[in-house]
mmCIF file of N, CA and C in Angstrom:
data_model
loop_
_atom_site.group_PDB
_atom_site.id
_atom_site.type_symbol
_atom_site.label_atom_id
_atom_site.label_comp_id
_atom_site.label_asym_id
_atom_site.label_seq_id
_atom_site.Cartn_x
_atom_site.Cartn_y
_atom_site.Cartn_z
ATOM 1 N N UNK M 1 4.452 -11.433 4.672
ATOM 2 C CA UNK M 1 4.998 -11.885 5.936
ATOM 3 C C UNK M 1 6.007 -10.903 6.524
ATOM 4 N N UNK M 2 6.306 -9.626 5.776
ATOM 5 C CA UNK M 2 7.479 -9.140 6.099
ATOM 6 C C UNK M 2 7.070 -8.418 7.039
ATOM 7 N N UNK M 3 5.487 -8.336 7.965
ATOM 8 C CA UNK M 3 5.471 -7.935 9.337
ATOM 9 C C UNK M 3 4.317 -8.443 10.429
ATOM 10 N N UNK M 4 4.891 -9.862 10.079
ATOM 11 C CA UNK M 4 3.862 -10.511 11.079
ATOM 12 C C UNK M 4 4.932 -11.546 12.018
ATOM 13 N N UNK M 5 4.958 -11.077 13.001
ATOM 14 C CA UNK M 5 5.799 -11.942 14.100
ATOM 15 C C UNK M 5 5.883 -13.364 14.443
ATOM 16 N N UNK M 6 4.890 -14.031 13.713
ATOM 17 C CA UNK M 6 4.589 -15.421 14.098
ATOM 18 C C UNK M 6 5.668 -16.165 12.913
ATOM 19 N N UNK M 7 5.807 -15.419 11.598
ATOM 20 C CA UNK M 7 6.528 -15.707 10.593
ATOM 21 C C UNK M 7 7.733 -15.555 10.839
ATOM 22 N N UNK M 8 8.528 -15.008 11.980
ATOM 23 C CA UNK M 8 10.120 -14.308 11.913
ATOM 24 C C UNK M 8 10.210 -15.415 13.195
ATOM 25 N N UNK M 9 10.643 -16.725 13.311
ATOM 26 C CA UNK M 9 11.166 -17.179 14.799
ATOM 27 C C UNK M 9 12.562 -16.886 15.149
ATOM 28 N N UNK M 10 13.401 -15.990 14.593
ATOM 29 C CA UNK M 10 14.331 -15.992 14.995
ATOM 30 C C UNK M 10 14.512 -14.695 16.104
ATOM 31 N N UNK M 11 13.387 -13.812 16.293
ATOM 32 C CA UNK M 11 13.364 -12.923 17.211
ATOM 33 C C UNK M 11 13.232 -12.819 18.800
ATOM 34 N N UNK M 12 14.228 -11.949 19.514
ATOM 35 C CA UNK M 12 14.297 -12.453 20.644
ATOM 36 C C UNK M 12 12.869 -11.624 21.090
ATOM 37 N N UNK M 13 12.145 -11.224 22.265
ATOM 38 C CA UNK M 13 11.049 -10.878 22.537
ATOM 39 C C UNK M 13 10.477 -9.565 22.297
ATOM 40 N N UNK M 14 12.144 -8.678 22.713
ATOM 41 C CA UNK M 14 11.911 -7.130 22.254
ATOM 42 C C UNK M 14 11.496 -7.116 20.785
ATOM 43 N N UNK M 15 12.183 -7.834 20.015
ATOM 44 C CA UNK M 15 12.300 -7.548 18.538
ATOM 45 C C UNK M 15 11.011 -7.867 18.332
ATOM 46 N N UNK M 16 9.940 -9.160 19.139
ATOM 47 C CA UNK M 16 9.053 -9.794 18.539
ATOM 48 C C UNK M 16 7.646 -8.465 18.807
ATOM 49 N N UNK M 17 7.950 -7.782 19.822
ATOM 50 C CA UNK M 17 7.288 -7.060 20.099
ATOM 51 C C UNK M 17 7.280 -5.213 19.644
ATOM 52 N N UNK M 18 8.611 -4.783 19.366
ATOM 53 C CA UNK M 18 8.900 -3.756 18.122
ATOM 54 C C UNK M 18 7.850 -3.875 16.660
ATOM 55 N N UNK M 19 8.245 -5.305 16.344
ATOM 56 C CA UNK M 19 7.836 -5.627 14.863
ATOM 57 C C UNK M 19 6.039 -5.520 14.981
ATOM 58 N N UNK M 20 5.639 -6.184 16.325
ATOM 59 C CA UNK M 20 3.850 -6.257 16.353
ATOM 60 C C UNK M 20 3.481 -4.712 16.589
ATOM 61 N N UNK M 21 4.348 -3.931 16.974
ATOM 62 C CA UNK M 21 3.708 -2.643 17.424
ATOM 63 C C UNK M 21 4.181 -1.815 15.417
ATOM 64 N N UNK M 22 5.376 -2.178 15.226
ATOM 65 C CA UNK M 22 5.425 -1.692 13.586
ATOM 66 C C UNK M 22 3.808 -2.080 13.057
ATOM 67 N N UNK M 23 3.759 -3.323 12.877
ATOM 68 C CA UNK M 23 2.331 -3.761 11.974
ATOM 69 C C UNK M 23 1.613 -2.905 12.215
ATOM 70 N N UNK M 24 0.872 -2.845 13.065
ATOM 71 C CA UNK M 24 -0.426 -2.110 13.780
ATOM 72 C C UNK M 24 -0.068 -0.947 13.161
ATOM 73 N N UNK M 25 1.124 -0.342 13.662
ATOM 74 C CA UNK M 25 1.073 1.461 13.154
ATOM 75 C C UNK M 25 0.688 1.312 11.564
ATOM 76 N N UNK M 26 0.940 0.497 10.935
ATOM 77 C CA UNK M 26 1.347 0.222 9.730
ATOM 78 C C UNK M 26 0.342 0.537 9.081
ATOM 79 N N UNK M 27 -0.934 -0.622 9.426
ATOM 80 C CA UNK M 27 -2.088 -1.023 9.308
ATOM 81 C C UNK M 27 -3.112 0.232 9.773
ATOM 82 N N UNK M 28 -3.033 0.821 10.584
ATOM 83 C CA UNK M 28 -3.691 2.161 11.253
ATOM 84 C C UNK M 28 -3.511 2.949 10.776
ATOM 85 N N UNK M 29 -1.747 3.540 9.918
ATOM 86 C CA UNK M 29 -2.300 4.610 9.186
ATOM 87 C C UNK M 29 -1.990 4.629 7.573
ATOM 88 N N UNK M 30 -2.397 4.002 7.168
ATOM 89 C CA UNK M 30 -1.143 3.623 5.692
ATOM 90 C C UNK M 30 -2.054 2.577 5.148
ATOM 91 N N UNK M 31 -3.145 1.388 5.511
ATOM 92 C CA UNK M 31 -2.827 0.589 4.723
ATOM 93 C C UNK M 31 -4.795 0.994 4.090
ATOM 94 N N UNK M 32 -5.057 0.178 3.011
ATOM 95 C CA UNK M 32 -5.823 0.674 2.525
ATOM 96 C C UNK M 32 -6.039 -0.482 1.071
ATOM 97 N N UNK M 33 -7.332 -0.421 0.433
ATOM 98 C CA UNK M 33 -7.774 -1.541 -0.526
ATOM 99 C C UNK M 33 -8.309 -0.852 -1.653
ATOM 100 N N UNK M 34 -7.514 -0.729 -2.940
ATOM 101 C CA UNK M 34 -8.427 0.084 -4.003
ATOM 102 C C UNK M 34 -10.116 -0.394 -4.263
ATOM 103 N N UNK M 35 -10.998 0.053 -4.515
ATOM 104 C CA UNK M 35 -12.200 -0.259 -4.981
ATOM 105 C C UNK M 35 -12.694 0.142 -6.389
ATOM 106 N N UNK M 36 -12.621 -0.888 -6.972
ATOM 107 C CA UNK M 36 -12.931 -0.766 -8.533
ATOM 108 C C UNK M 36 -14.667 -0.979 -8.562
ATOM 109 N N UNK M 37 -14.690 0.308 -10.128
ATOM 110 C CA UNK M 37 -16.284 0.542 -9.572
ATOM 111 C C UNK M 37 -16.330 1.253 -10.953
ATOM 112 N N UNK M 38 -17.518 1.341 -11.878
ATOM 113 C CA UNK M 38 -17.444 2.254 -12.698
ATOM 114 C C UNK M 38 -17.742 4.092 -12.229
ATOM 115 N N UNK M 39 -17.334 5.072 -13.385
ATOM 116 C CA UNK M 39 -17.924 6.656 -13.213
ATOM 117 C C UNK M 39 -19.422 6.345 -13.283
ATOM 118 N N UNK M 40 -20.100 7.289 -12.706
ATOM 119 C CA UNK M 40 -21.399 7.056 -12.807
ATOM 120 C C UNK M 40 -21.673 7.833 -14.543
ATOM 121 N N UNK M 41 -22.598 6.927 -15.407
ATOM 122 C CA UNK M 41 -22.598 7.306 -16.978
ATOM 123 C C UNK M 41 -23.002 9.078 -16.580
ATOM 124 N N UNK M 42 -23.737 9.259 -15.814
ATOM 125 C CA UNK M 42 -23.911 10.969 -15.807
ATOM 126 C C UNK M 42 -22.347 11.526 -15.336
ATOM 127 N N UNK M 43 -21.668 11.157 -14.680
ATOM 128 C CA UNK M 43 -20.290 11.846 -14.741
ATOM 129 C C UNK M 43 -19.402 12.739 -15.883
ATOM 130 N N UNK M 44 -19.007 13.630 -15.543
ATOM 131 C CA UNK M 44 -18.759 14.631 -16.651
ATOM 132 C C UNK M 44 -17.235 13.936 -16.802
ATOM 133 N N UNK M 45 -16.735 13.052 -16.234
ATOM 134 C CA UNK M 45 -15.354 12.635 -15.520
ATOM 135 C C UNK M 45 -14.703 13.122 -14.722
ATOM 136 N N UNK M 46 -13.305 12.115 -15.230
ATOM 137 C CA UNK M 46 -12.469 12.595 -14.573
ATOM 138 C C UNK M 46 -11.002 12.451 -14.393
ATOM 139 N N UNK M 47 -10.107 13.056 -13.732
ATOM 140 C CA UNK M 47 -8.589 12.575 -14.099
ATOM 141 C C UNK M 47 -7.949 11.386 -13.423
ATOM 142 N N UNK M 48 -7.545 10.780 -13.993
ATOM 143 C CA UNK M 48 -6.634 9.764 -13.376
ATOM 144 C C UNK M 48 -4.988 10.212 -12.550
ATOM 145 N N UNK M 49 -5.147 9.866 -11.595
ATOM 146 C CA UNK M 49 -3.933 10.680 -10.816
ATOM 147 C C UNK M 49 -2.765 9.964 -11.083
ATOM 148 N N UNK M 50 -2.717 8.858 -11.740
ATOM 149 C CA UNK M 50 -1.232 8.438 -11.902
ATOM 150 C C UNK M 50 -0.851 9.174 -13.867
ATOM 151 N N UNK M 51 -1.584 8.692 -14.758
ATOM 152 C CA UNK M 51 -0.787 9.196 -16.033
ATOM 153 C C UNK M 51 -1.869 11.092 -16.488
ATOM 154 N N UNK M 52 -2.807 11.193 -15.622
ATOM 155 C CA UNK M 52 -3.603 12.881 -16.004
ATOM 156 C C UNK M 52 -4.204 12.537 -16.958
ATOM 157 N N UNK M 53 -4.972 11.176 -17.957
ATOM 158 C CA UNK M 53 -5.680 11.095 -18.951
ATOM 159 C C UNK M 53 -7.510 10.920 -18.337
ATOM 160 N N UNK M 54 -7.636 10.943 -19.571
ATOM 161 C CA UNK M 54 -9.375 11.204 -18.755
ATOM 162 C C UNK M 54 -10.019 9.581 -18.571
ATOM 163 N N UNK M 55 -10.658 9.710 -17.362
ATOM 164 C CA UNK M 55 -11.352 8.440 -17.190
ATOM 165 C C UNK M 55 -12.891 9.385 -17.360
ATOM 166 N N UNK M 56 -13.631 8.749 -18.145
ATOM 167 C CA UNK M 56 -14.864 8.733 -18.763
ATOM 168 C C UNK M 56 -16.026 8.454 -18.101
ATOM 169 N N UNK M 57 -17.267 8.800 -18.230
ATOM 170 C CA UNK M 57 -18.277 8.515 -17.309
ATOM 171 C C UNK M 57 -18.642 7.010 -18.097
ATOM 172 N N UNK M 58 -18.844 5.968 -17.210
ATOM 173 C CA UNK M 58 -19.059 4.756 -17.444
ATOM 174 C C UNK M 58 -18.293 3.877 -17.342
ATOM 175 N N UNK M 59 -16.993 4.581 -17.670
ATOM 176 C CA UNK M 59 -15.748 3.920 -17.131
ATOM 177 C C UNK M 59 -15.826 2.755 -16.244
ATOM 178 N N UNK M 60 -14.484 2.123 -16.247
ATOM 179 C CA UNK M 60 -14.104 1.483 -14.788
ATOM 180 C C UNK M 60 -12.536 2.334 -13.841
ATOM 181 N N UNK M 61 -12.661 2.381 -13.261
ATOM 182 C CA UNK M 61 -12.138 3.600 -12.266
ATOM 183 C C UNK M 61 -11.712 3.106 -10.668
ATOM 184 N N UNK M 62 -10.334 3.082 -10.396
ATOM 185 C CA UNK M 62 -10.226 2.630 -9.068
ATOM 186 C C UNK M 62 -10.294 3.609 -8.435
ATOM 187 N N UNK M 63 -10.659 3.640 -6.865
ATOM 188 C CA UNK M 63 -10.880 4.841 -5.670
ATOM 189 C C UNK M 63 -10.454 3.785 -4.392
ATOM 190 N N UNK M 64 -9.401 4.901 -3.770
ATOM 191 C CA UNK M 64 -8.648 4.522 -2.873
ATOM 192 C C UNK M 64 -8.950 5.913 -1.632
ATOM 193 N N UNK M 65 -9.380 5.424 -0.706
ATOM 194 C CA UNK M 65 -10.079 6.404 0.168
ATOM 195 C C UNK M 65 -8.581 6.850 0.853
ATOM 196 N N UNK M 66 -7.833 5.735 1.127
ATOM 197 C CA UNK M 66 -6.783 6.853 1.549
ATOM 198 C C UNK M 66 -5.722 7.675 1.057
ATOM 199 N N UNK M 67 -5.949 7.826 0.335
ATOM 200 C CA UNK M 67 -5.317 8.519 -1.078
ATOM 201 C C UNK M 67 -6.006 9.712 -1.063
ATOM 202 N N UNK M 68 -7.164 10.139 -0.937
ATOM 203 C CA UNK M 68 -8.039 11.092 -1.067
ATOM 204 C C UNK M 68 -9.260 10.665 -1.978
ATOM 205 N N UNK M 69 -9.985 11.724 -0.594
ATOM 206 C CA UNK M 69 -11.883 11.244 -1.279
ATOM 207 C C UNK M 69 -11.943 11.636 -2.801
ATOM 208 N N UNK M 70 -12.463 11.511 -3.553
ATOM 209 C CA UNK M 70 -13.208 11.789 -5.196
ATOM 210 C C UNK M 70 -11.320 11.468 -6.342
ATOM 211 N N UNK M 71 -10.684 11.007 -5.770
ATOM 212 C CA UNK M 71 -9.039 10.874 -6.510
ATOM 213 C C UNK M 71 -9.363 9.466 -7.241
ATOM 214 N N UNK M 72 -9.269 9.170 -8.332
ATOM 215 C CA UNK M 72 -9.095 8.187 -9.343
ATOM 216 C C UNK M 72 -8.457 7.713 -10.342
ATOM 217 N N UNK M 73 -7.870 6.122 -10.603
ATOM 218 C CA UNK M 73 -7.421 6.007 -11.496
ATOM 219 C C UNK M 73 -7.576 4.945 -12.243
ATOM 220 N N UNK M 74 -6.975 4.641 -13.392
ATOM 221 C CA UNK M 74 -7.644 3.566 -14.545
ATOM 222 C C UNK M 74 -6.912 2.482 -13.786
ATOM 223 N N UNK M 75 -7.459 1.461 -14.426
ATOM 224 C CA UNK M 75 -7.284 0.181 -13.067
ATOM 225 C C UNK M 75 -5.664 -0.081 -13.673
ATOM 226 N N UNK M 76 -5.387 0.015 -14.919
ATOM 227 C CA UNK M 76 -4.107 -0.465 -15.094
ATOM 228 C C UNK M 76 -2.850 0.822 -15.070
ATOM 229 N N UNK M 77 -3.404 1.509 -13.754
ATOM 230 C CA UNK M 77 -2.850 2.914 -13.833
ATOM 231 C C UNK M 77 -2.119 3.160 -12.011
ATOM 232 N N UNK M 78 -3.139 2.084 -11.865
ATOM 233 C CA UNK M 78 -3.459 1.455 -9.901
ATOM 234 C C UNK M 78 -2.285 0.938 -9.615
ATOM 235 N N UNK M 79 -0.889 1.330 -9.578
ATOM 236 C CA UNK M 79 0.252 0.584 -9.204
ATOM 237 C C UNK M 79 1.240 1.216 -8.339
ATOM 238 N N UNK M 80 2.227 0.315 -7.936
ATOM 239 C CA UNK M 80 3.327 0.824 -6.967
ATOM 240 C C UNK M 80 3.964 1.904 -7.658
ATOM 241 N N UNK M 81 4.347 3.205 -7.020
ATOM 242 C CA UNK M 81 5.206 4.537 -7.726
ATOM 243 C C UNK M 81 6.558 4.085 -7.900
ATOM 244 N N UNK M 82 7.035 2.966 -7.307
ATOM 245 C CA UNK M 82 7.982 2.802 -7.110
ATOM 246 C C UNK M 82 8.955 1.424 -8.374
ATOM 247 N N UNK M 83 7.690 0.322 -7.861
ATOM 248 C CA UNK M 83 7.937 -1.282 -8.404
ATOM 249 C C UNK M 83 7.080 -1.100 -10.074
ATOM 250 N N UNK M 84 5.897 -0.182 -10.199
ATOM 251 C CA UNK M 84 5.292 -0.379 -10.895
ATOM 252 C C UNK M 84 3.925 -1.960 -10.876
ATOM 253 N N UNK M 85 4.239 -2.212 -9.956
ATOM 254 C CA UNK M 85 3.093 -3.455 -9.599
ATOM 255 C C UNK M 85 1.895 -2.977 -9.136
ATOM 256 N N UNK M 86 0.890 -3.834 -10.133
ATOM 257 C CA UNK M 86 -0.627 -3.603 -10.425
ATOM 258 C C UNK M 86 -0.991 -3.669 -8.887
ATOM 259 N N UNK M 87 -1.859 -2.772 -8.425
ATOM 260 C CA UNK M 87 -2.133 -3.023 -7.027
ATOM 261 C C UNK M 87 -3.820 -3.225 -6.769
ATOM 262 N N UNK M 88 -4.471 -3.088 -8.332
ATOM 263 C CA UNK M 88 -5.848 -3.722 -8.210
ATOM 264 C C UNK M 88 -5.682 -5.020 -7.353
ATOM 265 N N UNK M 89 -7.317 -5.124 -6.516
ATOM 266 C CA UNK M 89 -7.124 -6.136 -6.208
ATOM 267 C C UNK M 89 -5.717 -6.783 -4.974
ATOM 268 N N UNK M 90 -5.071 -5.679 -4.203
ATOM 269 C CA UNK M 90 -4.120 -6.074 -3.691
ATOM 270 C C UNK M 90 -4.249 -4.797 -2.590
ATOM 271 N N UNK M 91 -3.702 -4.956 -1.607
ATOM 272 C CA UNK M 91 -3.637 -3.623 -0.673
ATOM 273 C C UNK M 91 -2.706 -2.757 -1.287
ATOM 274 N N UNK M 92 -2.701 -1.349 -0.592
ATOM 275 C CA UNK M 92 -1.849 0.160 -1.179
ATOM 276 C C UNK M 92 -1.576 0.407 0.053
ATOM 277 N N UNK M 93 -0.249 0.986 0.200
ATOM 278 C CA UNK M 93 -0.155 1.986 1.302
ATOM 279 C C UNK M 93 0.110 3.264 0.730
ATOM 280 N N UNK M 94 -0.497 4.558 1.402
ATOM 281 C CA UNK M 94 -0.322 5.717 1.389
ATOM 282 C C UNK M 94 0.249 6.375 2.158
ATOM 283 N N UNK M 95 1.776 6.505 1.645
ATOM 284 C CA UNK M 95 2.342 6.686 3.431
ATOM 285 C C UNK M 95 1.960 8.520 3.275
ATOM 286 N N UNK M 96 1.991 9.039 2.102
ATOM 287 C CA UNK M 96 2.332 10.480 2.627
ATOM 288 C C UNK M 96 0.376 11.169 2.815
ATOM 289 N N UNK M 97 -0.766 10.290 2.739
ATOM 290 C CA UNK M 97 -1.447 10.025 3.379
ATOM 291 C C UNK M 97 -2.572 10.844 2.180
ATOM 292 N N UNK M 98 -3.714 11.525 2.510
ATOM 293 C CA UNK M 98 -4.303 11.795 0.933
ATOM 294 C C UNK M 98 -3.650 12.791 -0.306
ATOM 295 N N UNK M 99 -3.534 12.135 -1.641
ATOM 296 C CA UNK M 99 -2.655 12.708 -2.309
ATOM 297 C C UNK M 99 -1.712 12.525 -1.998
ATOM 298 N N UNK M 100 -0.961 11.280 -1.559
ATOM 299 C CA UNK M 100 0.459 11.241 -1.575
ATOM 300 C C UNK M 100 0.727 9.754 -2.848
ATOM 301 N N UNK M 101 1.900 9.296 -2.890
ATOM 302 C CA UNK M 101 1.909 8.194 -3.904
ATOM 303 C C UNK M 101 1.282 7.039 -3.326
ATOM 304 N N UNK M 102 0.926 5.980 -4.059
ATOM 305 C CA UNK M 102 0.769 4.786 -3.886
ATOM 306 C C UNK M 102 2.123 3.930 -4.001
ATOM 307 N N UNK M 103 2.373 2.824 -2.727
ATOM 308 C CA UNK M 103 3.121 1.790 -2.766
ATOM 309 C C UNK M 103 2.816 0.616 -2.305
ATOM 310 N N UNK M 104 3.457 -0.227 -3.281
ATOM 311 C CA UNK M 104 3.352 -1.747 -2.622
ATOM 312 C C UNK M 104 3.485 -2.211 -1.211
ATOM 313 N N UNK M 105 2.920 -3.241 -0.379
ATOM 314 C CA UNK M 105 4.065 -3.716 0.708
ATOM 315 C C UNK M 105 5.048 -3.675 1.178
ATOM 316 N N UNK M 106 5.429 -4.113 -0.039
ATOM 317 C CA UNK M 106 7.455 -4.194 0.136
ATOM 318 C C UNK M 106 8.157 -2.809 0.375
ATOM 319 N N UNK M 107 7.808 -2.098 -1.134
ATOM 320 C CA UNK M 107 8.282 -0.732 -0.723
ATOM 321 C C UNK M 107 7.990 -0.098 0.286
ATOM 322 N N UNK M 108 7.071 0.182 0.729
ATOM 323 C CA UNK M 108 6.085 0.802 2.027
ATOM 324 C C UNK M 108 7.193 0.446 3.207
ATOM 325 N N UNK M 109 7.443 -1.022 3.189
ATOM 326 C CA UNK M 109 7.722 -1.290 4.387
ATOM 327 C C UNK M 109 9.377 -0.482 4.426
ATOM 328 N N UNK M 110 10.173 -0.350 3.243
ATOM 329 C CA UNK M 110 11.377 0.236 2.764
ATOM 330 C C UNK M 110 11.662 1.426 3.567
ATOM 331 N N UNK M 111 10.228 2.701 3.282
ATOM 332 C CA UNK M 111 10.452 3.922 3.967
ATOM 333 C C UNK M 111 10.199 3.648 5.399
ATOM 334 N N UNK M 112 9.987 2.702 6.068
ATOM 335 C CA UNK M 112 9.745 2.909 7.452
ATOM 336 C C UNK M 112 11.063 1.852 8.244
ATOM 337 N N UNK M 113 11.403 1.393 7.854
ATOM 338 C CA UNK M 113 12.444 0.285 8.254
ATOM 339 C C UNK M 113 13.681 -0.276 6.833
ATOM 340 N N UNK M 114 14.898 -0.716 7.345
ATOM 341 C CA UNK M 114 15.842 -0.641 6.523
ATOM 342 C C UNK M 114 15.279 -2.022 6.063
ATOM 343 N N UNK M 115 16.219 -2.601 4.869
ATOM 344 C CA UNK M 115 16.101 -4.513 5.117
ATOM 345 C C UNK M 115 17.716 -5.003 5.292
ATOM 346 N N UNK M 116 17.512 -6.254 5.527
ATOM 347 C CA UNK M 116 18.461 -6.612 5.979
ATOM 348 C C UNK M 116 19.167 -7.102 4.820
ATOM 349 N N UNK M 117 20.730 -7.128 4.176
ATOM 350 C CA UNK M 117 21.251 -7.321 2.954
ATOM 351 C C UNK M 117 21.464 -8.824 3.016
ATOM 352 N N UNK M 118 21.211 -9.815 4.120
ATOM 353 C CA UNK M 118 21.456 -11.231 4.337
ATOM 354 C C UNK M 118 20.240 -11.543 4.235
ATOM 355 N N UNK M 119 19.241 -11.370 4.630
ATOM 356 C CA UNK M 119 18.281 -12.208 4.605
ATOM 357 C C UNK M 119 16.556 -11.284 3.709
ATOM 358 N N UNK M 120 16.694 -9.839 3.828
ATOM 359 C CA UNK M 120 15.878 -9.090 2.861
ATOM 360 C C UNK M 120 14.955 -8.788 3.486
ATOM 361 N N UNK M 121 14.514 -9.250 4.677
ATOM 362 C CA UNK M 121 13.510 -8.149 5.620
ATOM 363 C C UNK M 121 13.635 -7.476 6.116
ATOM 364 N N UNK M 122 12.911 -7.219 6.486
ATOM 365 C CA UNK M 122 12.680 -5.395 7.111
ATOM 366 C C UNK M 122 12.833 -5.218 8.668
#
């Protein structure tokens, strides 16, 4: 909820309309869904970009297109750089865009907007 306008009523119109134009940018260039999938068994492999150990042909192997094309990692390897939270199964943002880190929501939303120390959004 920490950027959907219908959730925040305490915003006066500018704010309601700042925050809908944040989402969108958000969503347009950053947001993104790992896809878990095995190596194909003929695969010679390959590296996992979060710990550099080998993921195996046959494997199971997440791929995150905005991260960069052919980049993979072991599903329990798939987490925030930051929180450490499993992000199988959950959206990623890539803010620094292919080959940059993976982050959660929360964090994501951190580098682009402050939060507030009273109430914790962004």
């Amino acid at each position: 909820h920490l950027s959907q306008p219908q959730f925040c009523h305490d915003l006066d119109e500018v704010e309601r309309r700042e925050l809908k134009l944040f989402a969108q940018r958000r969503k347009r260039e950053n947001l993104g869904q790992g896809s878990v999938r095995p190596l194909p068994l003929t695969s010679a492999g390959a590296v996992c970009q979060q710990c550099g150990g080998s993921v195996r042909g046959g494997a199971l192997a997440v791929f995150a297109a905005r991260a960069g094309l052919g980049l993979c990692w072991h599903p329990q390897c798939f987490q925030c750089h930051q929180c450490q939270q499993p992000l199988v199964d959950l959206v990623y943002f890539c803010p620094g865009g292919a080959g940059g880190r993976l982050l959660c929501g929360r964090h994501h939303g951190d580098t682009l907007r402050h939060r507030c120390p009273g109430c914790d959004e962004v």
